[in-house]
Short mmCIF file of C-alpha atoms and ligand atoms in Angstrom, two decimals:
data_model
loop_
_atom_site.label_atom_id
_atom_site.label_comp_id
_atom_site.label_asym_id
_atom_site.label_seq_id
_atom_site.Cartn_x
_atom_site.Cartn_y
_atom_site.Cartn_z
CA MET A 1 0.00 0.00 0.00
CA SER A 2 2.99 2.29 -0.53
CA ARG A 3 2.07 5.80 -1.66
CA GLN A 4 4.03 8.77 -2.97
CA ILE A 5 3.31 12.05 -1.28
CA VAL A 6 4.68 15.56 -1.53
CA SER A 7 4.02 18.92 0.09
CA VAL A 8 0.91 20.83 -1.00
CA VAL A 9 1.21 24.62 -1.20
CA GLY A 10 -1.57 26.82 -2.50
CA GLY A 11 -3.50 23.69 -3.46
CA LYS A 12 -0.69 22.42 -5.71
CA ASP A 13 1.97 19.77 -5.24
CA ALA A 14 5.25 21.44 -4.34
CA PRO A 15 8.75 20.42 -5.44
CA ALA A 16 10.78 17.95 -3.40
CA ALA A 17 14.51 18.18 -2.79
CA ASP A 18 14.90 14.84 -1.03
CA THR A 19 12.99 11.66 -0.21
CA TYR A 20 12.07 10.05 3.09
CA THR A 21 10.62 6.58 3.45
CA SER A 22 7.94 6.19 6.08
CA THR A 23 7.71 2.58 7.24
CA ASN A 24 5.40 0.51 9.41
CA PRO A 25 7.14 0.05 12.78
CA ALA A 26 5.24 -3.21 13.36
CA ARG A 27 6.81 -4.64 10.18
CA THR A 28 9.78 -2.45 9.38
CA GLY A 29 10.15 -3.83 5.83
CA GLU A 30 6.73 -2.46 4.89
CA VAL A 31 6.82 0.97 3.25
CA VAL A 32 3.79 3.13 4.10
CA ALA A 33 4.78 6.14 1.99
CA ARG A 34 7.62 7.67 0.05
CA VAL A 35 7.68 11.26 1.10
CA GLY A 36 9.14 14.09 -0.98
CA LEU A 37 10.93 16.47 1.38
CA ALA A 38 10.94 20.18 0.64
CA ASP A 39 13.78 22.59 1.32
CA ALA A 40 13.89 25.80 3.36
CA ASP A 41 12.96 27.99 0.40
CA THR A 42 9.84 25.95 -0.29
CA PHE A 43 8.86 26.29 3.37
CA ALA A 44 9.33 30.05 3.24
CA ALA A 45 7.43 30.23 -0.08
CA ALA A 46 4.55 28.33 1.53
CA CYS A 47 4.40 31.00 4.24
CA ARG A 48 4.22 33.70 1.56
CA THR A 49 1.39 31.84 -0.19
CA ALA A 50 -0.40 31.52 3.14
CA LYS A 51 0.00 35.22 3.79
CA GLU A 52 -1.72 36.03 0.48
CA ALA A 53 -4.56 33.59 1.10
CA GLN A 54 -5.08 34.78 4.66
CA ARG A 55 -6.26 38.23 3.61
CA GLU A 56 -9.36 36.83 1.91
CA TRP A 57 -9.94 34.11 4.50
CA ALA A 58 -10.06 36.67 7.29
CA LYS A 59 -12.88 38.43 5.43
CA VAL A 60 -15.06 35.31 5.47
CA PRO A 61 -17.50 35.82 8.37
CA ALA A 62 -16.55 33.74 11.40
CA PRO A 63 -19.89 31.83 11.41
CA VAL A 64 -19.18 30.78 7.81
CA ARG A 65 -15.69 29.69 8.80
CA GLY A 66 -17.40 27.74 11.60
CA ARG A 67 -19.45 25.89 8.99
CA VAL A 68 -16.22 24.87 7.25
CA ILE A 69 -14.98 23.49 10.58
CA ALA A 70 -18.29 21.60 10.88
CA SER A 71 -17.66 20.06 7.44
CA ILE A 72 -14.14 19.03 8.45
CA GLY A 73 -15.59 17.27 11.51
CA ARG A 74 -18.12 15.42 9.35
CA LEU A 75 -15.48 14.41 6.81
CA VAL A 76 -13.18 13.12 9.54
CA GLU A 77 -16.04 11.22 11.15
CA ALA A 78 -17.02 9.63 7.84
CA ASN A 79 -13.40 8.58 7.23
CA ALA A 80 -12.57 7.68 10.84
CA GLU A 81 -11.78 3.98 10.33
CA ARG A 82 -9.59 4.59 7.29
CA LEU A 83 -7.65 7.35 8.95
CA ALA A 84 -7.24 5.34 12.17
CA ARG A 85 -6.01 2.32 10.23
CA LEU A 86 -3.44 4.47 8.48
CA VAL A 87 -2.26 5.85 11.84
CA THR A 88 -1.91 2.28 13.13
CA ASP A 89 0.05 1.23 10.05
CA GLU A 90 2.34 4.22 10.09
CA ILE A 91 3.22 4.68 13.75
CA GLY A 92 2.07 1.42 15.36
CA LYS A 93 -0.56 2.97 17.62
CA PRO A 94 -3.05 0.29 18.75
CA TYR A 95 -6.17 0.60 16.60
CA ALA A 96 -8.56 1.39 19.48
CA GLU A 97 -6.29 4.26 20.51
CA ALA A 98 -5.93 5.41 16.92
CA LEU A 99 -9.72 5.56 16.64
CA GLY A 100 -9.78 7.58 19.87
CA GLU A 101 -7.21 9.91 18.38
CA VAL A 102 -9.39 10.47 15.32
CA ARG A 103 -12.36 11.04 17.64
CA GLU A 104 -10.35 13.85 19.25
CA ILE A 105 -10.27 15.72 15.90
CA VAL A 106 -14.05 15.46 15.69
CA ASP A 107 -14.38 16.66 19.31
CA THR A 108 -12.17 19.63 18.50
CA CYS A 109 -14.28 20.48 15.43
CA ASP A 110 -17.48 20.13 17.50
CA PHE A 111 -16.15 22.65 19.98
CA PHE A 112 -14.90 25.21 17.46
CA LEU A 113 -17.75 25.10 14.94
CA GLY A 114 -19.82 26.91 17.58
CA GLU A 115 -16.99 29.33 18.30
CA GLY A 116 -17.59 30.68 14.80
CA ARG A 117 -20.83 32.14 16.17
CA ARG A 118 -19.20 33.39 19.37
CA LEU A 119 -15.62 34.61 18.99
CA TYR A 120 -16.87 37.31 21.31
CA GLY A 121 -15.47 40.76 21.75
CA GLN A 122 -16.71 43.08 24.48
CA THR A 123 -18.48 46.41 24.80
CA VAL A 124 -16.80 48.32 27.58
CA PRO A 125 -17.98 51.51 29.35
CA SER A 126 -15.95 54.62 28.65
CA GLU A 127 -14.85 57.13 31.32
CA MET A 128 -16.49 59.85 29.20
CA PRO A 129 -20.03 60.40 27.89
CA ASP A 130 -20.89 59.86 24.24
CA LYS A 131 -17.96 57.58 23.77
CA ASP A 132 -18.09 53.82 23.29
CA LEU A 133 -15.39 51.20 23.69
CA PHE A 134 -15.18 47.83 21.99
CA THR A 135 -12.76 44.92 21.80
CA TYR A 136 -12.28 42.59 18.85
CA ARG A 137 -10.39 39.35 18.37
CA ASN A 138 -8.32 39.72 15.20
CA PRO A 139 -6.58 36.78 13.53
CA VAL A 140 -2.81 36.84 14.01
CA GLY A 141 -2.07 36.14 10.32
CA VAL A 142 -0.07 33.06 9.37
CA ALA A 143 0.60 30.25 11.83
CA ALA A 144 3.49 27.88 11.14
CA VAL A 145 2.68 24.63 12.92
CA VAL A 146 5.35 21.97 13.50
CA THR A 147 4.08 18.76 15.06
CA ALA A 148 5.33 15.43 16.40
CA GLY A 149 4.21 12.05 15.11
CA ASN A 150 3.07 10.31 18.31
CA PHE A 151 -0.30 11.99 17.86
CA PRO A 152 -0.05 12.50 14.10
CA VAL A 153 -3.57 13.85 13.62
CA ALA A 154 -5.21 14.74 16.97
CA VAL A 155 -2.57 17.11 18.31
CA PRO A 156 -2.19 18.90 14.94
CA SER A 157 -5.96 19.42 14.93
CA TRP A 158 -5.62 21.32 18.23
CA TYR A 159 -3.65 23.92 16.30
CA LEU A 160 -5.20 23.74 12.84
CA VAL A 161 -8.87 23.88 13.77
CA PRO A 162 -8.80 26.96 16.04
CA ALA A 163 -6.21 28.72 13.86
CA LEU A 164 -8.41 28.37 10.78
CA LEU A 165 -11.61 29.20 12.65
CA CYS A 166 -10.05 32.43 13.88
CA GLY A 167 -9.27 33.51 10.31
CA ASN A 168 -5.60 32.58 10.07
CA ALA A 169 -3.82 30.69 7.32
CA VAL A 170 -1.59 27.76 8.28
CA VAL A 171 1.60 26.12 7.07
CA TRP A 172 1.75 22.72 8.70
CA LYS A 173 4.99 20.73 8.94
CA PRO A 174 4.19 17.27 10.34
CA ALA A 175 6.73 14.67 11.46
CA GLU A 176 8.26 12.84 8.50
CA TYR A 177 7.67 9.41 10.05
CA ALA A 178 3.92 10.20 10.26
CA ALA A 179 3.68 11.93 6.88
CA ALA A 180 1.06 9.66 5.30
CA SER A 181 -1.37 10.14 8.21
CA ALA A 182 -0.81 13.89 8.06
CA HIS A 183 -1.29 13.98 4.29
CA ALA A 184 -4.57 12.06 4.62
CA MET A 185 -5.76 14.54 7.23
CA TYR A 186 -4.73 17.43 5.01
CA ARG A 187 -6.88 15.97 2.22
CA LEU A 188 -9.90 15.75 4.53
CA PHE A 189 -9.42 19.40 5.51
CA ALA A 190 -9.03 20.41 1.86
CA ALA A 191 -12.26 18.58 0.93
CA SER A 192 -14.17 20.90 3.28
CA GLY A 193 -13.83 23.68 0.72
CA LEU A 194 -11.07 25.65 2.43
CA PRO A 195 -9.74 28.03 -0.23
CA ASP A 196 -6.34 27.10 -1.69
CA GLY A 197 -3.43 28.44 0.30
CA VAL A 198 -5.34 28.76 3.57
CA LEU A 199 -3.96 25.42 4.73
CA ASN A 200 -0.64 24.21 3.35
CA ILE A 201 1.28 21.08 4.25
CA VAL A 202 5.06 20.98 3.92
CA PHE A 203 7.19 17.89 4.49
CA ALA A 204 10.74 18.78 5.43
CA ASP A 205 13.47 17.67 7.81
CA GLY A 206 14.24 19.56 11.00
CA ALA A 207 17.14 21.63 9.65
CA GLN A 208 15.32 22.80 6.51
CA THR A 209 12.20 23.58 8.52
CA PHE A 210 14.16 25.69 10.99
CA ARG A 211 15.91 27.59 8.22
CA GLY A 212 12.62 28.02 6.33
CA LEU A 213 10.98 29.35 9.46
CA GLU A 214 13.81 31.79 9.97
CA LEU A 215 13.44 33.05 6.38
CA ALA A 216 9.68 33.41 6.79
CA LEU A 217 10.01 35.26 10.09
CA GLU A 218 12.57 37.60 8.52
CA ALA A 219 10.16 38.25 5.63
CA GLY A 220 7.31 38.94 8.04
CA SER A 221 5.16 36.13 6.71
CA VAL A 222 4.70 34.20 9.98
CA GLN A 223 3.04 35.68 13.06
CA LYS A 224 2.64 32.59 15.21
CA VAL A 225 4.51 29.34 15.62
CA GLY A 226 2.95 26.23 17.09
CA PHE A 227 5.41 23.54 18.08
CA THR A 228 4.93 20.13 19.70
CA GLY A 229 8.15 18.24 20.34
CA SER A 230 11.24 18.10 22.52
CA SER A 231 12.22 20.71 25.11
CA GLU A 232 15.57 21.10 23.31
CA VAL A 233 14.03 22.09 19.96
CA GLY A 234 11.31 24.09 21.74
CA ARG A 235 13.98 26.30 23.28
CA LYS A 236 15.47 27.01 19.85
CA ILE A 237 12.07 27.85 18.38
CA GLY A 238 11.30 30.09 21.34
CA GLU A 239 14.59 31.94 20.79
CA LEU A 240 14.01 32.31 17.07
CA THR A 241 10.46 33.64 17.41
CA GLY A 242 11.48 35.93 20.26
CA ARG A 243 14.19 37.49 18.11
CA HIS A 244 11.48 38.38 15.58
CA LEU A 245 9.10 39.66 18.25
CA GLN A 246 6.70 36.82 17.58
CA SER A 247 5.51 34.25 20.05
CA ALA A 248 5.42 30.50 19.95
CA CYS A 249 2.91 28.10 21.43
CA LEU A 250 5.26 25.42 22.76
CA GLU A 251 4.03 21.99 23.82
CA LEU A 252 7.13 20.11 24.97
CA GLY A 253 8.16 17.04 26.92
CA GLY A 254 7.18 15.85 30.34
CA LYS A 255 8.42 13.81 33.28
CA ASN A 256 4.98 13.24 34.63
CA PRO A 257 4.70 12.09 38.25
CA MET A 258 2.02 9.91 39.80
CA VAL A 259 1.75 10.10 43.59
CA VAL A 260 0.21 7.12 45.37
CA MET A 261 -0.97 8.03 48.87
CA PRO A 262 -1.29 5.45 51.66
CA ASP A 263 -5.09 5.84 51.49
CA ALA A 264 -5.24 5.16 47.72
CA GLU A 265 -7.22 2.34 46.20
CA LEU A 266 -4.19 0.37 45.10
CA ASP A 267 -5.81 -1.63 42.31
CA LEU A 268 -7.11 1.56 40.76
CA ALA A 269 -3.66 3.12 41.03
CA VAL A 270 -2.09 0.08 39.38
CA GLU A 271 -4.57 0.23 36.51
CA GLY A 272 -3.87 3.95 36.08
CA ALA A 273 -0.11 3.49 36.21
CA LEU A 274 -0.26 0.67 33.67
CA PHE A 275 -2.15 2.75 31.12
CA ALA A 276 -0.27 5.97 31.89
CA GLY A 277 3.13 4.29 31.65
CA PHE A 278 2.69 1.78 28.88
CA GLY A 279 -0.33 2.79 26.80
CA THR A 280 0.93 4.15 23.45
CA ALA A 281 4.15 2.30 24.48
CA GLY A 282 4.87 5.20 26.85
CA GLN A 283 5.17 7.60 23.93
CA ARG A 284 2.78 10.37 24.94
CA CYS A 285 4.16 13.60 26.25
CA THR A 286 1.68 12.96 29.07
CA SER A 287 2.99 9.43 29.75
CA LEU A 288 3.90 8.49 33.28
CA GLY A 289 7.54 9.11 34.23
CA THR A 290 7.86 8.20 37.90
CA VAL A 291 5.49 6.64 40.43
CA ILE A 292 6.08 8.35 43.77
CA VAL A 293 4.56 5.87 46.19
CA HIS A 294 4.17 6.17 49.95
CA GLU A 295 6.69 3.99 51.75
CA SER A 296 3.96 2.16 53.68
CA VAL A 297 2.31 0.82 50.49
CA HIS A 298 5.42 0.62 48.30
CA ASP A 299 5.95 -3.15 48.44
CA GLU A 300 2.31 -3.99 47.84
CA PHE A 301 2.01 -1.47 45.00
CA VAL A 302 5.20 -2.59 43.25
CA GLU A 303 4.22 -6.24 43.45
CA ARG A 304 0.80 -5.58 41.91
CA PHE A 305 2.15 -3.12 39.33
CA ALA A 306 4.92 -5.49 38.23
CA ARG A 307 2.39 -8.31 37.88
CA ALA A 308 0.04 -6.15 35.81
CA VAL A 309 2.91 -5.12 33.51
CA ARG A 310 4.06 -8.71 33.08
CA GLU A 311 0.52 -9.76 32.15
CA ALA A 312 -0.14 -6.85 29.76
CA ARG A 313 -0.30 -7.61 26.06
CA VAL A 314 2.33 -6.12 23.79
CA GLY A 315 2.01 -6.96 20.11
CA ASP A 316 0.37 -6.30 16.76
CA PRO A 317 -1.31 -2.88 17.06
CA ALA A 318 -4.14 -4.07 14.81
CA GLU A 319 -5.15 -6.35 17.69
CA ASP A 320 -6.41 -5.72 21.20
CA VAL A 321 -3.08 -4.88 22.87
CA LEU A 322 -1.94 -2.42 25.52
CA ALA A 323 1.08 -1.42 23.47
CA GLY A 324 2.39 -1.85 19.96
CA PRO A 325 5.88 -1.03 18.67
CA LEU A 326 7.85 2.19 19.10
CA LEU A 327 7.06 4.92 16.59
CA ASP A 328 10.10 4.66 14.42
CA GLN A 329 13.76 3.55 14.42
CA LYS A 330 14.94 6.94 15.68
CA PHE A 331 12.74 6.54 18.77
CA ALA A 332 13.87 2.96 19.29
CA ASP A 333 17.53 4.06 19.22
CA ARG A 334 16.89 6.83 21.70
CA TYR A 335 14.91 4.52 23.96
CA GLU A 336 17.80 2.02 24.02
CA GLU A 337 19.95 4.83 25.32
CA TYR A 338 17.49 5.49 28.17
CA LEU A 339 17.82 1.82 29.14
CA THR A 340 21.54 2.40 29.76
CA TRP A 341 20.53 4.80 32.55
CA ILE A 342 19.45 1.80 34.64
CA GLN A 343 22.10 1.49 37.36
CA PRO A 344 23.19 -1.20 39.85
CA HIS A 345 21.14 0.36 42.67
CA HIS A 346 17.99 -0.02 40.55
CA LYS A 347 15.82 -3.10 40.40
CA VAL A 348 13.91 -4.03 37.25
CA VAL A 349 10.77 -5.69 38.58
CA SER A 350 8.87 -6.22 35.35
CA GLY A 351 10.86 -9.03 33.66
CA GLY A 352 12.84 -8.55 30.44
CA THR A 353 14.28 -5.35 29.05
CA GLY A 354 15.26 -4.23 25.58
CA ARG A 355 13.99 -5.19 22.17
CA ILE A 356 11.67 -8.18 21.95
CA THR A 357 13.35 -10.73 19.70
CA GLN A 358 13.57 -14.50 19.27
CA ASP A 359 16.44 -14.48 21.77
CA ASN A 360 14.66 -12.08 24.12
CA PRO A 361 10.97 -12.97 23.72
CA ARG A 362 8.02 -11.82 25.77
CA GLY A 363 6.21 -15.09 26.48
CA ASP A 364 5.51 -16.56 23.06
CA PHE A 365 5.84 -13.21 21.28
CA ASP A 366 9.17 -12.78 19.50
CA GLY A 367 8.51 -9.31 18.07
CA GLY A 368 8.78 -10.44 14.43
CA ALA A 369 10.18 -7.62 12.34
CA GLY A 370 8.71 -4.90 14.55
CA LEU A 371 10.27 -2.32 16.86
CA TYR A 372 8.77 -3.94 19.96
CA TYR A 373 10.27 -3.43 23.40
CA HIS A 374 9.70 -4.96 26.81
CA PRO A 375 7.80 -2.62 29.14
CA VAL A 376 10.12 -1.84 32.06
CA VAL A 377 9.41 -0.89 35.67
CA VAL A 378 12.50 0.25 37.56
CA ASP A 379 12.22 0.29 41.34
CA GLY A 380 14.64 2.08 43.67
CA VAL A 381 14.95 5.23 41.57
CA ARG A 382 16.57 8.14 43.46
CA ALA A 383 16.10 11.86 43.05
CA ALA A 384 19.59 12.38 41.60
CA ASP A 385 19.22 9.69 38.89
CA ARG A 386 18.90 10.58 35.23
CA LEU A 387 15.96 8.16 35.16
CA PHE A 388 14.24 10.41 37.69
CA LEU A 389 15.19 13.78 36.23
CA GLU A 390 14.89 13.39 32.46
CA GLU A 391 12.13 12.46 30.07
CA THR A 392 12.40 8.87 28.85
CA PHE A 393 10.02 8.73 25.89
CA GLY A 394 9.08 5.03 25.68
CA PRO A 395 7.95 2.10 27.84
CA ILE A 396 9.89 2.70 31.06
CA VAL A 397 8.54 3.84 34.42
CA GLY A 398 10.54 4.53 37.58
CA VAL A 399 9.36 4.01 41.15
CA THR A 400 10.49 5.94 44.21
CA THR A 401 9.11 6.47 47.72
CA PHE A 402 8.14 9.33 50.04
CA SER A 403 6.94 9.76 53.60
CA THR A 404 4.98 13.06 53.67
CA LEU A 405 2.78 14.73 51.07
CA ASP A 406 5.05 17.79 51.07
CA GLU A 407 7.96 15.56 50.19
CA ALA A 408 5.91 13.90 47.41
CA ILE A 409 5.08 17.32 45.94
CA GLU A 410 8.72 18.35 46.08
CA LEU A 411 9.73 15.15 44.28
CA ALA A 412 6.96 15.65 41.72
CA ASN A 413 8.34 19.10 40.83
CA LEU A 414 12.03 18.28 41.06
CA PRO A 415 12.72 17.36 37.40
CA GLY A 416 11.59 20.86 36.37
CA TYR A 417 9.00 19.83 33.78
CA GLY A 418 5.35 20.64 34.35
CA LEU A 419 2.98 19.08 31.86
CA SER A 420 0.84 16.47 33.58
CA SER A 421 0.62 14.85 37.00
CA SER A 422 -1.59 12.53 38.97
CA ILE A 423 -2.43 11.61 42.55
CA TYR A 424 -4.24 8.56 43.85
CA THR A 425 -5.95 9.27 47.15
CA THR A 426 -9.34 8.96 48.82
CA ALA A 427 -8.91 12.18 50.84
CA PRO A 428 -10.01 15.47 49.21
CA THR A 429 -7.46 17.41 51.28
CA ASN A 430 -4.59 15.49 49.71
CA ALA A 431 -5.96 16.10 46.22
CA PHE A 432 -6.33 19.85 46.74
CA ARG A 433 -2.96 20.25 48.47
CA PHE A 434 -1.31 18.37 45.63
CA ARG A 435 -3.07 20.48 42.99
CA GLU A 436 -1.91 23.64 44.68
CA GLY A 437 1.70 22.52 45.05
CA VAL A 438 2.40 20.71 41.80
CA SER A 439 3.91 22.70 38.92
CA ALA A 440 2.05 20.81 36.18
CA GLY A 441 -0.49 22.37 33.83
CA MET A 442 -2.68 19.30 34.32
CA VAL A 443 -3.56 17.37 37.45
CA SER A 444 -5.46 14.09 37.52
CA VAL A 445 -7.04 12.74 40.67
CA ASN A 446 -7.50 8.97 40.64
CA ASN A 447 -6.78 8.90 36.92
CA SER A 448 -3.94 8.39 34.46
CA THR A 449 -1.47 11.20 33.71
CA SER A 450 -2.53 10.89 30.07
CA GLY A 451 -5.88 11.20 28.34
CA ALA A 452 -6.67 14.91 28.55
CA GLU A 453 -10.05 15.85 27.11
CA ALA A 454 -10.07 18.02 24.01
CA HIS A 455 -11.78 21.07 25.50
CA LEU A 456 -9.68 21.70 28.60
CA PRO A 457 -6.57 23.88 28.53
CA PHE A 458 -3.59 21.73 27.52
CA GLY A 459 -0.01 22.81 28.07
CA GLY A 460 2.89 22.92 30.43
CA ASN A 461 5.25 24.98 32.52
CA GLY A 462 9.01 24.85 33.04
CA LYS A 463 10.71 22.47 30.59
CA SER A 464 7.27 21.40 29.32
CA GLY A 465 6.43 24.70 27.65
CA ASN A 466 6.29 28.45 27.85
CA GLY A 467 2.93 28.63 29.57
CA SER A 468 0.90 28.72 26.37
CA ARG A 469 -2.28 26.68 26.38
CA GLN A 470 -3.99 24.78 23.61
CA SER A 471 -7.58 23.57 23.36
CA GLY A 472 -10.95 24.90 24.39
CA MET A 473 -11.56 28.62 24.63
CA TRP A 474 -8.05 29.16 26.02
CA VAL A 475 -6.33 28.55 22.68
CA LEU A 476 -8.17 31.52 21.17
CA ASP A 477 -5.57 33.75 22.82
CA GLN A 478 -2.90 31.98 20.73
CA PHE A 479 -4.59 32.56 17.42
CA THR A 480 -6.13 35.98 17.86
CA ARG A 481 -4.87 39.32 19.09
CA TRP A 482 -7.09 41.71 20.93
CA GLN A 483 -7.85 45.00 19.25
CA ALA A 484 -9.35 47.83 21.32
CA MET A 485 -11.52 50.41 19.53
CA ASN A 486 -12.89 53.62 20.99
CA TRP A 487 -15.49 55.75 19.23
CA ASP A 488 -16.17 59.30 20.38
CA HIS A 489 -19.50 60.58 19.07
CA SER A 490 -19.66 63.68 21.30
CA GLY A 491 -18.60 65.98 18.48
CA ARG A 492 -15.63 67.31 20.43
CA LEU A 493 -12.21 66.11 21.53
CA GLN A 494 -12.58 64.52 24.97
CA LYS A 495 -9.17 63.83 26.44
CA ALA A 496 -8.83 60.57 28.34
CA GLN A 497 -7.78 60.96 31.98
CA MET A 498 -8.14 64.77 31.69
CA ASP A 499 -11.72 65.54 30.67
CA VAL A 500 -13.24 63.09 33.10
CA ALA A 501 -16.05 64.15 35.42
CA GLU A 502 -15.24 63.89 39.08
CA ILE A 503 -17.56 63.22 41.99
CA GLU A 504 -16.16 64.71 45.18
CA PRO A 505 -16.22 62.37 48.19
CA ASP A 506 -16.03 63.54 51.80
CA LEU A 507 -13.01 61.50 52.83
CA THR A 508 -13.03 62.96 56.32
CA PHE A 509 -16.30 61.18 57.03
CA ARG A 510 -16.16 58.66 59.92
CA LEU A 511 -18.89 56.58 61.60
C1 UN1 B 1 1.01 14.46 23.29
O1 UN1 B 1 1.53 13.38 23.56
O2 UN1 B 1 1.62 15.31 22.59
O3 UN1 B 1 -3.61 13.74 27.10
C2 UN1 B 1 -0.35 14.87 23.69
C3 UN1 B 1 -3.24 12.91 26.28
C4 UN1 B 1 -3.54 13.14 24.82
C5 UN1 B 1 -2.61 14.15 24.25
C6 UN1 B 1 -1.17 13.83 24.38
N1 UN1 B 1 -4.91 13.58 24.67
O4 UN1 B 1 -2.64 11.91 26.58
#
């Protein structure tokens, strides 16, 4: 089922300078798509095309733009199984999860189609008579959106849908290893009747994208950057946009903690930790990093958690499994490096480690030709360990202990990320104290660190992002800029702060 795909700019196929082969990580010999990669100039040209198209798109009334978003939602819904199957083939995401991911696009469209009829501004009282004040949300212009491939369609939709609804044009650069899924989603968006050039998709490697973005920022054809990916690249994008007085919406990594209190329902906590740590093979930015478990329940928790992990099904993502393969060879290589961070004072309690092969099988599963890895639980992790401090994208979860809630909160914040977090407890006081103390943008109580709903603010602090938020009404502040208008109809010049009526109080008055 190999396909050839190239960038689409202004509704037309754009030239390719190089080729990338996107393969199925469950059967690495299987080519999903041959992808033509564009160079920096093509990226910058796409931003110019978008800038042209944006002028007209911004003039389309927001309720009409909302109808286009409604059509996108319907098209995605009608093509849900096909798109989900492609996601499963291209990045190895278990099919049920891939369907959920596609559902998230529809949810996002459902939310924003109505925003087309809101997109409220305000009427504000003036300090002077015969003068009226108003605020408007204006589109920012062109958004360049660079996304990761672990959520190849849902997370991009969090940028694309609100950006388009608000009257912006978009140049979208998806991850190369998820290019076919992205291209399919682009086609669904295009079928909604979006005018050519309003949404453009450019396939390019990291270096060409960065250079292209720099050229576009210099030319003034990008006013917003959306980026989902590593903290390291996020920093560079933040620097680049800052230099051009533009802002980026950065959604970066996480080292997401799960605190298990002594009063927690342990089986529930185990179920949550299993899904948070090993669902999507641990490759969500919201995946569980470290379980911080109270010392009094540590042994019991670890025993049950290790058992659950040993019994969990890893295998063909087309089947009913907890986890499929890693996304791509690059991720597998990086994950193998994280495994070298396991030290003698650690204890692997989950069974095997490393790639699942004939010589290192998981039960009767030998991994075939896929990038499958043993899920790993490492007990005895200490606060100074790399395993504790750094993101380990992939199926590995650390366990450490604490004695007081304050100590648990301190440990939860120590790595300096701040995307997601979770606490298992039956006491409301613990939940609220944790919420108040934890640095994360998201807090789950008695739930997984992953699985945020599409209409809540999504984003992180510290190494997880620059405080920007996606989703729901909060993302509107990313894709619009407030404009304040005042209208004086008094027929004379009324000077603010100077020509204001004053009512004299008697400040000497006492009861
Ligand atoms: C990501 O991995 O970039 O909350 C986002 C979740 C998903 C989004 C993850 N809805 O797990």
